[in-house]
Each structure stands twice: as C-alpha cells, then as structure tokens.
mmCIF file of C-alpha atoms in Angstrom:
data_model
loop_
_atom_site.group_PDB
_atom_site.id
_atom_site.type_symbol
_atom_site.label_atom_id
_atom_site.label_comp_id
_atom_site.label_asym_id
_atom_site.label_seq_id
_atom_site.Cartn_x
_atom_site.Cartn_y
_atom_site.Cartn_z
ATOM 1 C CA MET A 1 8.392 91.330 -5.385
ATOM 2 C CA VAL A 2 6.866 94.666 -4.186
ATOM 3 C CA ARG A 3 8.521 97.327 -1.489
ATOM 4 C CA ASN A 4 7.931 100.596 -0.469
ATOM 5 C CA TYR A 5 9.722 102.660 2.275
ATOM 6 C CA GLY A 6 9.483 105.675 3.937
ATOM 7 C CA TRP A 7 10.625 108.346 6.771
ATOM 8 C CA ARG A 8 8.646 110.166 9.396
ATOM 9 C CA LEU A 9 8.885 112.727 11.721
ATOM 10 C CA PHE A 10 8.150 112.076 15.398
ATOM 11 C CA TYR A 11 6.140 108.372 13.697
ATOM 12 C CA PHE A 12 3.383 110.329 12.702
ATOM 13 C CA LEU A 13 4.632 112.714 10.943
ATOM 14 C CA PRO A 14 5.413 111.664 6.408
ATOM 15 C CA ILE A 15 8.281 113.457 5.412
ATOM 16 C CA VAL A 16 9.411 110.914 2.276
ATOM 17 C CA CYS A 17 8.907 107.554 0.761
ATOM 18 C CA GLY A 18 8.252 105.931 -2.701
ATOM 19 C CA ASN A 19 5.787 107.139 -4.780
ATOM 20 C CA THR A 20 2.985 103.823 -5.253
ATOM 21 C CA GLY A 21 0.909 106.083 -8.037
ATOM 22 C CA THR A 22 0.598 104.224 -11.499
ATOM 23 C CA GLY A 23 2.288 105.961 -14.118
ATOM 24 C CA SER A 24 4.245 108.458 -11.758
ATOM 25 C CA SER A 25 7.268 110.392 -13.464
ATOM 26 C CA PHE A 26 9.009 111.053 -9.573
ATOM 27 C CA PRO A 27 10.382 108.194 -7.671
ATOM 28 C CA TRP A 28 9.269 109.938 -4.502
ATOM 29 C CA SER A 29 6.383 111.489 -2.589
ATOM 30 C CA PHE A 30 6.940 114.118 -0.155
ATOM 31 C CA PHE A 31 4.751 114.684 2.845
ATOM 32 C CA ASN A 32 2.725 112.034 2.032
ATOM 33 C CA ASN A 33 2.428 108.296 3.557
ATOM 34 C CA GLU A 34 1.796 105.719 0.476
ATOM 35 C CA VAL A 35 3.960 103.071 2.836
ATOM 36 C CA THR A 36 1.020 100.919 3.270
ATOM 37 C CA MET A 37 -0.265 97.511 2.933
ATOM 38 C CA ASP A 38 -3.291 98.614 0.815
ATOM 39 C CA ASN A 39 -0.902 100.127 -1.842
ATOM 40 C CA ILE A 40 1.799 97.683 -2.438
ATOM 41 C CA GLN A 41 -1.159 94.808 -2.762
ATOM 42 C CA GLN A 42 -2.802 97.012 -5.247
ATOM 43 C CA ARG A 43 0.434 97.175 -7.155
ATOM 44 C CA PHE A 44 1.224 93.468 -6.710
ATOM 45 C CA MET A 45 -2.119 92.596 -8.037
ATOM 46 C CA GLU A 46 -1.754 95.255 -10.793
ATOM 47 C CA HIS A 47 1.006 93.369 -12.119
ATOM 48 C CA ALA A 48 -0.132 90.257 -12.098
ATOM 49 C CA ALA A 49 -3.160 91.392 -14.151
ATOM 50 C CA LYS A 50 -1.224 92.817 -16.346
ATOM 51 C CA HIS A 51 0.995 89.936 -17.106
ATOM 52 C CA GLY A 52 -2.277 87.489 -17.215
ATOM 53 C CA LYS A 53 -1.220 85.987 -13.911
ATOM 54 C CA THR A 54 -2.832 84.429 -10.630
ATOM 55 C CA PRO A 55 -0.843 85.077 -7.224
ATOM 56 C CA CYS A 56 -0.045 82.808 -4.874
ATOM 57 C CA ASP A 57 1.887 82.098 -1.729
ATOM 58 C CA LEU A 58 2.386 85.734 -0.304
ATOM 59 C CA VAL A 59 4.580 86.591 2.253
ATOM 60 C CA TYR A 60 4.586 90.058 3.747
ATOM 61 C CA SER A 61 7.419 91.913 5.645
ATOM 62 C CA ASN A 62 6.880 95.230 7.780
ATOM 63 C CA TYR A 63 9.693 96.769 8.725
ATOM 64 C CA ASP A 64 9.972 99.743 11.704
ATOM 65 C CA THR A 65 12.872 101.124 13.427
ATOM 66 C CA VAL A 66 14.213 104.375 15.484
ATOM 67 C CA MET A 67 17.578 102.793 15.480
ATOM 68 C CA TRP A 68 20.161 105.235 14.031
ATOM 69 C CA SER A 69 23.638 103.893 13.236
ATOM 70 C CA ILE A 70 26.655 106.110 13.236
ATOM 71 C CA PRO A 71 29.971 105.941 11.965
ATOM 72 C CA LEU A 72 32.764 105.055 13.576
ATOM 73 C CA VAL A 73 30.206 103.592 16.520
ATOM 74 C CA GLU A 74 29.649 99.710 16.669
ATOM 75 C CA VAL A 75 26.524 99.817 18.443
ATOM 76 C CA PRO A 76 23.244 101.402 17.421
ATOM 77 C CA ILE A 77 22.018 104.626 19.186
ATOM 78 C CA PRO A 78 18.228 105.020 19.749
ATOM 79 C CA VAL A 79 16.326 107.794 19.142
ATOM 80 C CA PRO A 80 13.265 107.598 20.042
ATOM 81 C CA TYR A 81 10.757 108.520 17.720
ATOM 82 C CA LEU A 82 12.572 111.701 15.870
ATOM 83 C CA LEU A 83 13.587 110.524 12.747
ATOM 84 C CA CYS A 84 11.340 106.920 12.088
ATOM 85 C CA TYR A 85 11.635 104.305 9.164
ATOM 86 C CA ASN A 86 9.551 101.975 7.945
ATOM 87 C CA GLU A 87 9.322 99.744 5.381
ATOM 88 C CA ILE A 88 7.017 97.219 3.641
ATOM 89 C CA GLN A 89 7.664 94.243 1.753
ATOM 90 C CA LEU A 90 5.308 91.487 -0.258
ATOM 91 C CA SER A 91 6.476 88.742 -1.946
ATOM 92 C CA GLY A 92 4.687 85.637 -3.989
ATOM 93 C CA ASN A 93 4.891 83.644 -6.959
ATOM 94 C CA LEU A 94 2.727 84.361 -10.003
ATOM 95 C CA LYS A 95 1.217 80.946 -11.971
#
C-alpha cells in the first residue's frame, strides 16, 4: 500500500504534503502538490521492481474533505474551501 496526503488553502494553493521523492531525507514537502496518482503509482511500481515482483489487483482510493472536527462538537462544521485535505491511496498485490 502506498498513500500520500496533503493540505491546501482555498483548494488550489498547496501548503504541505508527504514527500514522494526517492531518497528524500525530509518526510514533508512544503508549498508543493505531490498528492497525485502519478506520484503514487510511480512509488508503487518502483517498490515492485526493486523486489522483482509483478503488481496485480490494484485498487485506489481518493479522499477529499473540507469538513473540520471541532472538539466537544459532535457534528463536523463545514468551512468551505478555506483549508482542504486530500488523500490518495493505492494498494495491490505483488506476485
């Protein structure tokens, strides 16, 4: 499974996300949008090739939200496009 997530301001301006660069020493990337299916697929395929495996049964999930949870409030409160969360996950089998 490979997953990356990030936060954006007004949906279009990236603030911070996971660093998908190979050999990177810092786990986050600031002001850069690396939450893309291309980056996730590339990392998954690199891992499969590194171990000499063939990927199969790939499944992806894309999750976007603009809802915030405020402590002690049971209902999430929408804050439209102020701060947006995006997550992409790719999972599969290696044979």
